[in-house]
Tab-separated table of C-alpha atoms in Angstrom:
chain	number	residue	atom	x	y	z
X	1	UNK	CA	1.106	-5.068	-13.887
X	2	UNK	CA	-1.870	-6.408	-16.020
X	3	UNK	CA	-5.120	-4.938	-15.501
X	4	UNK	CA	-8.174	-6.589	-16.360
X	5	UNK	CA	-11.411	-5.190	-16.884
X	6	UNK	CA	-13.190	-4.299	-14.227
X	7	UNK	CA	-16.612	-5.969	-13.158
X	8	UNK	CA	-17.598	-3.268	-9.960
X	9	UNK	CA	-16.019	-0.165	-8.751
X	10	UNK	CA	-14.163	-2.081	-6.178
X	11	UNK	CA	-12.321	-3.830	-8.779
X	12	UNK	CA	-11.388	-0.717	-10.719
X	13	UNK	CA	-9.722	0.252	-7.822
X	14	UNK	CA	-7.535	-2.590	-7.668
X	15	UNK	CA	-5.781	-1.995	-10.936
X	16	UNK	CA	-5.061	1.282	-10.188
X	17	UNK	CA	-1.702	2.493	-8.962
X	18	UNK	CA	-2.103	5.110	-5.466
X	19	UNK	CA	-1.208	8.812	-5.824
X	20	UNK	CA	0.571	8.459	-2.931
X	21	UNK	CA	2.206	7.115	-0.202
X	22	UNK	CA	-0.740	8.462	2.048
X	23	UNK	CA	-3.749	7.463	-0.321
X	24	UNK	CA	-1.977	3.724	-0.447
X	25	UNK	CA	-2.113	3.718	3.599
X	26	UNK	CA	-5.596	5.109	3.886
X	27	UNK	CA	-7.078	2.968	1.647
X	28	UNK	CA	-5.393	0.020	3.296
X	29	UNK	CA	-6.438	0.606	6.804
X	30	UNK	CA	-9.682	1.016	5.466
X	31	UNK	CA	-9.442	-2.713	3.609
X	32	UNK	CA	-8.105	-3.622	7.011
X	33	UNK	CA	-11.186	-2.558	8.465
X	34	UNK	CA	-13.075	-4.150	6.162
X	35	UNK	CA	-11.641	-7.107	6.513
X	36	UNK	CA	-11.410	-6.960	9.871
X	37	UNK	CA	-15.381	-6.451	10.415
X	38	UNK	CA	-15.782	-10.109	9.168
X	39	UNK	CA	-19.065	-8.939	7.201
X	40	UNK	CA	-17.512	-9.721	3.192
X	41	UNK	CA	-18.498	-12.464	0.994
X	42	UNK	CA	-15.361	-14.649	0.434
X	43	UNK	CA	-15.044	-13.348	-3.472
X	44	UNK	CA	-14.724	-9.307	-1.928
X	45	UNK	CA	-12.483	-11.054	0.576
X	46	UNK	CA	-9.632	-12.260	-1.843
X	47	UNK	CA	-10.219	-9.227	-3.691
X	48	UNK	CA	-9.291	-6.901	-0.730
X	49	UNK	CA	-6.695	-9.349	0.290
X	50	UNK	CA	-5.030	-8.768	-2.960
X	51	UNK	CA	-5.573	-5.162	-2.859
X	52	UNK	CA	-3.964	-4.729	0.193
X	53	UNK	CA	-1.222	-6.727	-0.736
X	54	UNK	CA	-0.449	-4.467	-3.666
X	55	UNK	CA	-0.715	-1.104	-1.377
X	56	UNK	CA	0.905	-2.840	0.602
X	57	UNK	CA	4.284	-3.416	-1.679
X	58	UNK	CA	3.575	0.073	-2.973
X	59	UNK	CA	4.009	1.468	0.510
X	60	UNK	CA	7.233	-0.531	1.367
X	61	UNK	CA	8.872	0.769	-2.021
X	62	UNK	CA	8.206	4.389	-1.602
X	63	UNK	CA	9.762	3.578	2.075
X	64	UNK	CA	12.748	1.748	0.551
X	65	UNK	CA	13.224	5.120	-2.081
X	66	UNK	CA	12.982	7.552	0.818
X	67	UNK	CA	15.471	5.775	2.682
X	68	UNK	CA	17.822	5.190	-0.472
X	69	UNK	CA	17.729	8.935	-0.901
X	70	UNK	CA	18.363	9.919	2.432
X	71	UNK	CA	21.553	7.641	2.492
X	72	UNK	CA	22.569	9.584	-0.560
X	73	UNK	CA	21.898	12.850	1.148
X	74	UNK	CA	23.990	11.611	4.239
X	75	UNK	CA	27.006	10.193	2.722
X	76	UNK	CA	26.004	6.481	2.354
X	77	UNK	CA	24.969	5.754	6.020
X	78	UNK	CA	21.709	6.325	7.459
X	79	UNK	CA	21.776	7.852	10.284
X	80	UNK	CA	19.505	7.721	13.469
X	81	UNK	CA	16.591	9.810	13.678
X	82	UNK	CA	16.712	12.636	16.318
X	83	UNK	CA	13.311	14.026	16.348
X	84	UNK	CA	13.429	16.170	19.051
């Protein structure tokens, strides 16, 4: 990934890569919010558009890795989840 220089604090956050599973989801339901409120100029709008689209590929490959490992851990298939 390429990062460019950043011009505001909101854009130095979009170069960086999350912690974590949980800081990538928290800080993309509070984009959602954001974006959801209506209230951004359209430049901050494709900005957290392609934010969110980054957390949001970052989320879906730590999900894709947790579920790789646990079909290693149960013999190839994943099983169903029995929570209770």
């Amino acid at each position: 990934m390429t990062t460019r220089p950043a011009a505001s604090s909101s854009r130095a956050t979009a170069s960086t890569v999350p912690v974590s599973y949980e800081a990538a989801l928290a800080e993309l339901e509070q984009l959602v919010s954001q974006l959801d409120a209506g209230q951004l100029p359209l430049e901050q709008l494709l900005t957290h558009y392609q934010r969110g689209a980054e957390l949001l590929a970052f989320c879906r490959a730590r999900l894709d890795a947790v579920e790789n490992q646990i079909k290693v851990l149960e013999g190839g298939e994943l099983k169903p989840w029995d929570a209770a």
